[in-house]
C-alpha positions as CSV (number, residue, x, y, z in Angstrom):
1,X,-15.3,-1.1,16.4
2,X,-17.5,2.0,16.2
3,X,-20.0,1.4,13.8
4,X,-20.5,5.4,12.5
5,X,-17.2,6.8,11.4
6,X,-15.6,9.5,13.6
7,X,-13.7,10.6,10.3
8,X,-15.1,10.8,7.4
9,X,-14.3,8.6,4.6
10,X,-11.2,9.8,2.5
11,X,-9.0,8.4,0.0
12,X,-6.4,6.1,2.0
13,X,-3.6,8.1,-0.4
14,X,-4.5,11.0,1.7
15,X,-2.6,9.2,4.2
16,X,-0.2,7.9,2.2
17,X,1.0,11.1,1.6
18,X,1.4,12.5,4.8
19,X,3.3,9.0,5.8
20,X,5.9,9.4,2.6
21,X,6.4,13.3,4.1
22,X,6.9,11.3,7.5
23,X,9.1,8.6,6.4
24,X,11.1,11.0,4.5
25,X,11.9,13.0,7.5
26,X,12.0,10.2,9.9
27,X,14.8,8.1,7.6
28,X,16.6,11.6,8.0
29,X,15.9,11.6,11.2
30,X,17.8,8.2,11.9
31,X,19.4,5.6,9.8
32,X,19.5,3.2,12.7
33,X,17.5,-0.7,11.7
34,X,16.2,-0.1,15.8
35,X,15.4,3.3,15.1
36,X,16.3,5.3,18.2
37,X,19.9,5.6,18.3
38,X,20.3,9.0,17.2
39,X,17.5,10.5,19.8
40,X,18.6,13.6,21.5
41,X,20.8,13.7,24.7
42,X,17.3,14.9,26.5
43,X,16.1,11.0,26.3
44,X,18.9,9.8,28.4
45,X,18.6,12.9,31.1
46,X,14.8,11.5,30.7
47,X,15.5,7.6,31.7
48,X,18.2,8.7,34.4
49,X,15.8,11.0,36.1
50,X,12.6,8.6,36.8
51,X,11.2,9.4,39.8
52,X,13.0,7.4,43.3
53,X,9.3,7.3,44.1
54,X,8.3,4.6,41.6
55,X,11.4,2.6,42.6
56,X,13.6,3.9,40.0
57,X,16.6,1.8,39.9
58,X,13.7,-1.3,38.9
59,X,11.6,1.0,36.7
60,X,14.4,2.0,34.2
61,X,15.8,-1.6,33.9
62,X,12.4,-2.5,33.5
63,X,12.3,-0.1,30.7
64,X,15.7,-0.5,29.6
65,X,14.5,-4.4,29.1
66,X,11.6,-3.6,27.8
67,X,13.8,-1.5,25.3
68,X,16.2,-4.3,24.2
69,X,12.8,-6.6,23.6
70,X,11.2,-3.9,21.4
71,X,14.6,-3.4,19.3
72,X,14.6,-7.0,18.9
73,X,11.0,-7.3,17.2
74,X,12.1,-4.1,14.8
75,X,15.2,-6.0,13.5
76,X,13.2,-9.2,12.8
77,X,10.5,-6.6,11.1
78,X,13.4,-5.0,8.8
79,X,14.7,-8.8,8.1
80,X,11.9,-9.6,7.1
81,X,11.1,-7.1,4.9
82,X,14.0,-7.5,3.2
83,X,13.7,-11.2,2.5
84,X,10.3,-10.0,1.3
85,X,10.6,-7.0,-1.3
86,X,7.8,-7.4,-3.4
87,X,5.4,-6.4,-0.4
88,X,6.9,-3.7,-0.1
89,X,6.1,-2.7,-3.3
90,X,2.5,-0.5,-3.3
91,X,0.3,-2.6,-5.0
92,X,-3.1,-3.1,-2.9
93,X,-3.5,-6.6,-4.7
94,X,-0.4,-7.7,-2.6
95,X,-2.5,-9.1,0.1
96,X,-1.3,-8.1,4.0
97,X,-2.4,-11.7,4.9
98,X,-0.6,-13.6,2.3
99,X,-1.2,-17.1,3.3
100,X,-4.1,-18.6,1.5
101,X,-3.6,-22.2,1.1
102,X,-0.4,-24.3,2.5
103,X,1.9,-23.5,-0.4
104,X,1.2,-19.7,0.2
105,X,2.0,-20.1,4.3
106,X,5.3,-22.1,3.5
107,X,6.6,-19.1,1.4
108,X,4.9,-16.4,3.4
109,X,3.5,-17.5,7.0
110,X,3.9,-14.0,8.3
111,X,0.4,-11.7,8.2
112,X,0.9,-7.9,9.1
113,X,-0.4,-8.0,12.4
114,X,2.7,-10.5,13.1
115,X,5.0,-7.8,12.2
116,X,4.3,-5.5,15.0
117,X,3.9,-7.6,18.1
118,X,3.1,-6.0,21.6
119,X,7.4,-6.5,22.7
120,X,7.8,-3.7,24.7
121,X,6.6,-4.8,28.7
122,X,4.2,-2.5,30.4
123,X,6.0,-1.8,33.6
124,X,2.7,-1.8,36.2
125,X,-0.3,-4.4,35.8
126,X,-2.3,-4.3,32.8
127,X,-5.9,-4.6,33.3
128,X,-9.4,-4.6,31.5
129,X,-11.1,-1.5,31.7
130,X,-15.0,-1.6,30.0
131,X,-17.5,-4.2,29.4
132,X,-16.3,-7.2,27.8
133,X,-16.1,-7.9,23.4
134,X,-15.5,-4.6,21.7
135,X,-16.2,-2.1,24.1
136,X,-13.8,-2.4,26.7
137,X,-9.2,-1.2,26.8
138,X,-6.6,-2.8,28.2
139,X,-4.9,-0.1,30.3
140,X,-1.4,-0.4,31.4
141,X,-0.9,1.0,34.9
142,X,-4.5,1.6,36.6
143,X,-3.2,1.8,39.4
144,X,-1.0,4.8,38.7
145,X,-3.9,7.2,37.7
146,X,-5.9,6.4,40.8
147,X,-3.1,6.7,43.0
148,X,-2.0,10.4,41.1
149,X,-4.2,13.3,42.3
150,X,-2.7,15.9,39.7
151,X,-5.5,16.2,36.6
152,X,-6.1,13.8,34.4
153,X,-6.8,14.6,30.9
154,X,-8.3,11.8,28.5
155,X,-9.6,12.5,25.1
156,X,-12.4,9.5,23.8
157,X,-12.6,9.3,19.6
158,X,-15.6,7.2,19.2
159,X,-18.2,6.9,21.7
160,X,-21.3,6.4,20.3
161,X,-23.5,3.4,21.5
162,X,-21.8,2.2,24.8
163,X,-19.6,4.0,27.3
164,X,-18.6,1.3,29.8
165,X,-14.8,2.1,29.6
166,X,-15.3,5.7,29.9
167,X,-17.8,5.4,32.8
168,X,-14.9,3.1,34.3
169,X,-12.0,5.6,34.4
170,X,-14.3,8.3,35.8
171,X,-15.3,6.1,38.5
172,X,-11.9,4.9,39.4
173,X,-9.8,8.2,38.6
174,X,-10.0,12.2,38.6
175,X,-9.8,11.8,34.9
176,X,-11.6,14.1,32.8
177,X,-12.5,12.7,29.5
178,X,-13.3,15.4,25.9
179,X,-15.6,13.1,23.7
180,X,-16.2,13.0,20.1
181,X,-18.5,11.3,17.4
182,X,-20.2,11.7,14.5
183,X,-23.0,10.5,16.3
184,X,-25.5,13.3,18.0
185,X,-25.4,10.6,21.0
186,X,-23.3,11.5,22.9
187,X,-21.7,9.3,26.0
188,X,-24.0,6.5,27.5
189,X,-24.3,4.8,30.9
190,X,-22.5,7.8,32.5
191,X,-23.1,7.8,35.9
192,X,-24.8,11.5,37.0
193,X,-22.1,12.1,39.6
194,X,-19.6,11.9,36.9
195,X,-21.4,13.9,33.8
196,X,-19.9,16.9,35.1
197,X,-16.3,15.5,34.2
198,X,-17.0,14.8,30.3
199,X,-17.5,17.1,27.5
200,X,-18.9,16.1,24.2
201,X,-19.3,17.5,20.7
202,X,-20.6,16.0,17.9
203,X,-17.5,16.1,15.1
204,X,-15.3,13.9,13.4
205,X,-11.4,13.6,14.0
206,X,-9.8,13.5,10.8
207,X,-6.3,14.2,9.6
208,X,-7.9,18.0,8.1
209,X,-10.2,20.7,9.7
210,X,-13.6,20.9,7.7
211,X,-15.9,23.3,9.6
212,X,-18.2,23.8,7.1
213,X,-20.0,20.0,6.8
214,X,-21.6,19.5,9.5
215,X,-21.1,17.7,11.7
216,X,-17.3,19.1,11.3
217,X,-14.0,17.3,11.4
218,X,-10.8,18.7,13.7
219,X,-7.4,17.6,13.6
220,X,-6.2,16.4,17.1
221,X,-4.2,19.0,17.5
222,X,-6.8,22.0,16.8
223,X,-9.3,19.7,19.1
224,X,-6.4,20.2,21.7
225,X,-6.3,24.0,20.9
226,X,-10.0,24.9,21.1
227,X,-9.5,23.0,25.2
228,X,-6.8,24.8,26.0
229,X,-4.3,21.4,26.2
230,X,-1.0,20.7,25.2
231,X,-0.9,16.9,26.6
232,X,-3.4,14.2,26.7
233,X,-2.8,11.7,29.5
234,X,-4.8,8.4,27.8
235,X,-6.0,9.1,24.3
236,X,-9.1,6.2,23.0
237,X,-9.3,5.9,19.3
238,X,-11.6,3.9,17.4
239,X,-12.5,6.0,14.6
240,X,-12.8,3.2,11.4
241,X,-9.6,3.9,9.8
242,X,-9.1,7.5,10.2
243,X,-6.5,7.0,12.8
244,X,-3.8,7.3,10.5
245,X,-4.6,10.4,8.9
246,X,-5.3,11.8,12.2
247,X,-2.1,10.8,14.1
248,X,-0.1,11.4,11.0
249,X,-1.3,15.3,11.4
250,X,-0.3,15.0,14.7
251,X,2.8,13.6,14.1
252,X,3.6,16.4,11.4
253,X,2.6,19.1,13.2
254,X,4.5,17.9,16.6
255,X,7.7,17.8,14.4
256,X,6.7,21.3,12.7
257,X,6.1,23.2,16.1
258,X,9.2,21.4,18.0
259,X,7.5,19.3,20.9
260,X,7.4,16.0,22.3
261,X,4.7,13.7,20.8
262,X,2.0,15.0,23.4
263,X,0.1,11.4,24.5
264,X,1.1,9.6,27.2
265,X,-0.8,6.1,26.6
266,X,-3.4,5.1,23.5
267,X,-5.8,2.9,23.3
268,X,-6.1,2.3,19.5
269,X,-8.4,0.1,17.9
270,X,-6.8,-0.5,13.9
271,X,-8.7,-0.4,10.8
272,X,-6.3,-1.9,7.9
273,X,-9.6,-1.8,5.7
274,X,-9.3,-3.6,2.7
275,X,-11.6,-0.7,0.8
276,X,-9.0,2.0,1.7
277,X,-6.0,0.3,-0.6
278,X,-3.7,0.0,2.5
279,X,-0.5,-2.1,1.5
280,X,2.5,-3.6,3.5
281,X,4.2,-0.4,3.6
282,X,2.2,1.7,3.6
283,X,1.0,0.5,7.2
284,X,4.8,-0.4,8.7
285,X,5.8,2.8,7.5
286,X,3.0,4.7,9.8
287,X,3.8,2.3,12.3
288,X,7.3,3.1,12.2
289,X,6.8,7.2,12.1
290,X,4.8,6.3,15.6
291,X,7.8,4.3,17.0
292,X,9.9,7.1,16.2
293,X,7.9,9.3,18.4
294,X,8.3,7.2,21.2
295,X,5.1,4.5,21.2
296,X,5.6,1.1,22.2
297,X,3.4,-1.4,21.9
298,X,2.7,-2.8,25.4
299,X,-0.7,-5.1,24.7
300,X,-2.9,-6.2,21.7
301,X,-5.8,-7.9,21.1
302,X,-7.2,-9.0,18.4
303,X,-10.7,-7.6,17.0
304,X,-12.9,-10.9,15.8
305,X,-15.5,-9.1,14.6
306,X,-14.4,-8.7,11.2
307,X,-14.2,-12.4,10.9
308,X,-17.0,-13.5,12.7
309,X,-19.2,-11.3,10.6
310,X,-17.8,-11.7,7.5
311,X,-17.1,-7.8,6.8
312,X,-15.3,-7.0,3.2
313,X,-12.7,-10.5,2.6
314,X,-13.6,-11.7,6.3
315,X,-9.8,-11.2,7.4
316,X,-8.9,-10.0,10.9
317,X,-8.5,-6.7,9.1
318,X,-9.1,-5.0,13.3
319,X,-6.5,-4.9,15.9
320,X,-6.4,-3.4,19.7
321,X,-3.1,-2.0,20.6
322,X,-2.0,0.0,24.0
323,X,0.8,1.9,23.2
324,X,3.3,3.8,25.6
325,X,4.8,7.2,25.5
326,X,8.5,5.9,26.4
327,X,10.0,9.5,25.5
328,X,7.3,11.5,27.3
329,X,8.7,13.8,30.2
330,X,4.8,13.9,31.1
331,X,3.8,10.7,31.3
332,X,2.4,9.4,34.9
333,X,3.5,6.0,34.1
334,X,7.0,6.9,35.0
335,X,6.7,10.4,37.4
């Protein structure tokens, strides 16, 4: 939880908008309850063509698995939004942790967080990666970005304060990391050796360009443009809420300009801030457009800090997801 906002505050309709243009297309896109059966004939080439280095027969059933357990937690998602149809309805008053009191829990035990469980398997280890508490990522497959000597490119939203994870990955991989705060800061606790392998600028990430507050705001993809990238190996977000606008831009502008969604892993911290009006759908219908696009949750952990210092209603309104690229021809996970 960065404590200075990498986005600046907006209206959370802002991102409704962008997630009804998303939905719209995406429920065009596929009428399927697990969501991916109409994906293009390229998905198929994809999981038949893993590399033999990995051990490919055991990697695609592991992902094929991993598949069948993901489609599993949708379907019990849908079902239970339609046994639920009133919070589905946008009214901010319909609380995302419903159960209050035992009567409340009978009728509605479910929070939102329960709705989108971590059911799809990383297929290496996971591991810890940062100091301990709030400052540190759960990282599926370490092992295959040390092991892989082709660049590494890894893009940090929210760095002010403490840079343990960051130090981490430069340390164990070739990774080079692109920063970005509000914050003049900058990284901390970067080892000299490694300074030469991060660039920072002070700007927000946001879901709109505005170059002319300062410190600016870049969508993801323009941030991408100006470095001269087209794929980000490991994205880190923790940007207090702006992540959906900002991923819904990406989303948008992926399906725009034809192109695979172009992460291969993210590390997301969640911000489902009561100030911002976010509802039930709202939320599951972001979710959703990012399932689309080929993320799986792998991992998630929640973010106590919300609770144990009593911020806005005290709920555990923060959650740390890993998410997986599992229709990403780039990803070194799988090549």
């Amino acid at each position: 939880m960065a404590m200075l906002r990498c986005g600046r505050p907006a209206p959370f309709a802002i991102f409704g908008m962008a997630a009804v243009f998303l939905i719209v297309l995406f429920f065009q896109l596929s009428s399927n309850p697990t969501i991916n059966e109409k994906l293009p004939d390229w998905v198929t080439d994809f999981r038949n063509g893993i590399s033999d280095s990995l051990g490919a027969t055991n990697i695609k059933k592991m992902m094929e698995k991993s598949e069948k357990l993901w489609q599993k937690s949708v379907k019990a998602r849908h079902e239970f939004r339609a046994r639920h149809p009133d919070l589905d309805l946008q009214v901010p008053s319909l609380s995302i942790f419903p159960a209050k009191d035992s009567p409340s829990y009978s009728s509605t035990p479910v929070s939102v967080w329960d709705l989108v469980p971590a059911s799809y398997n990383c297929p290496w280890e996971v591991e810890r990666i940062g100091a301990l508490g709030d400052r540190g990522k759960w990282v599926c497959g370490m092992s295959r970005y040390e092991k892989n000597k082709k660049p590494c490119v890894m893009y940090s939203f929210g760095v002010q304060r403490e840079s343990s994870f960051e130090e981490e990955m430069l340390e164990r991989t070739n990774c080079e990391i692109w920063g970005y705060d509000l914050s003049p800061e900058g990284f901390k606790l970067i080892k000299p050796e490694h300074i030469v392998r991060t660039h920072f600028l002070q700007a927000g990430v946001a879901g709109n360009n505005d170059t002319v507050s300062a410190p600016p705001t870049y969508t993801i993809q323009d941030l991408m443009q100006m470095n001269g990238h087209d794929y980000i190996d490991i994205l880190k977000i923790d940007i207090e809420y702006a992540e959906f606008n900002a991923l819904s831009a990406l989303n948008a502008y992926t399906q725009e300009h034809p192109q695979d969604f172009p992460i291969g892993q993210m590390l997301i911290e969640m911000h489902l801030l009561k100030s911002q009006g976010i509802t039930y759908p709202i939320f599951l219908d972001w979710w959703e457009s990012m399932e689309y696009r080929g993320l799986r949750p792998s991992w998630t952990e929640p973010n106590l800090v919300a609770v144990s210092m009593g911020l806005e209603d005290g709920q555990a309104r923060l959650a740390e997801y890993t998410m997986l690229n599992v229709l990403d021809r780039k990803n070194k996970l799988f090549f």
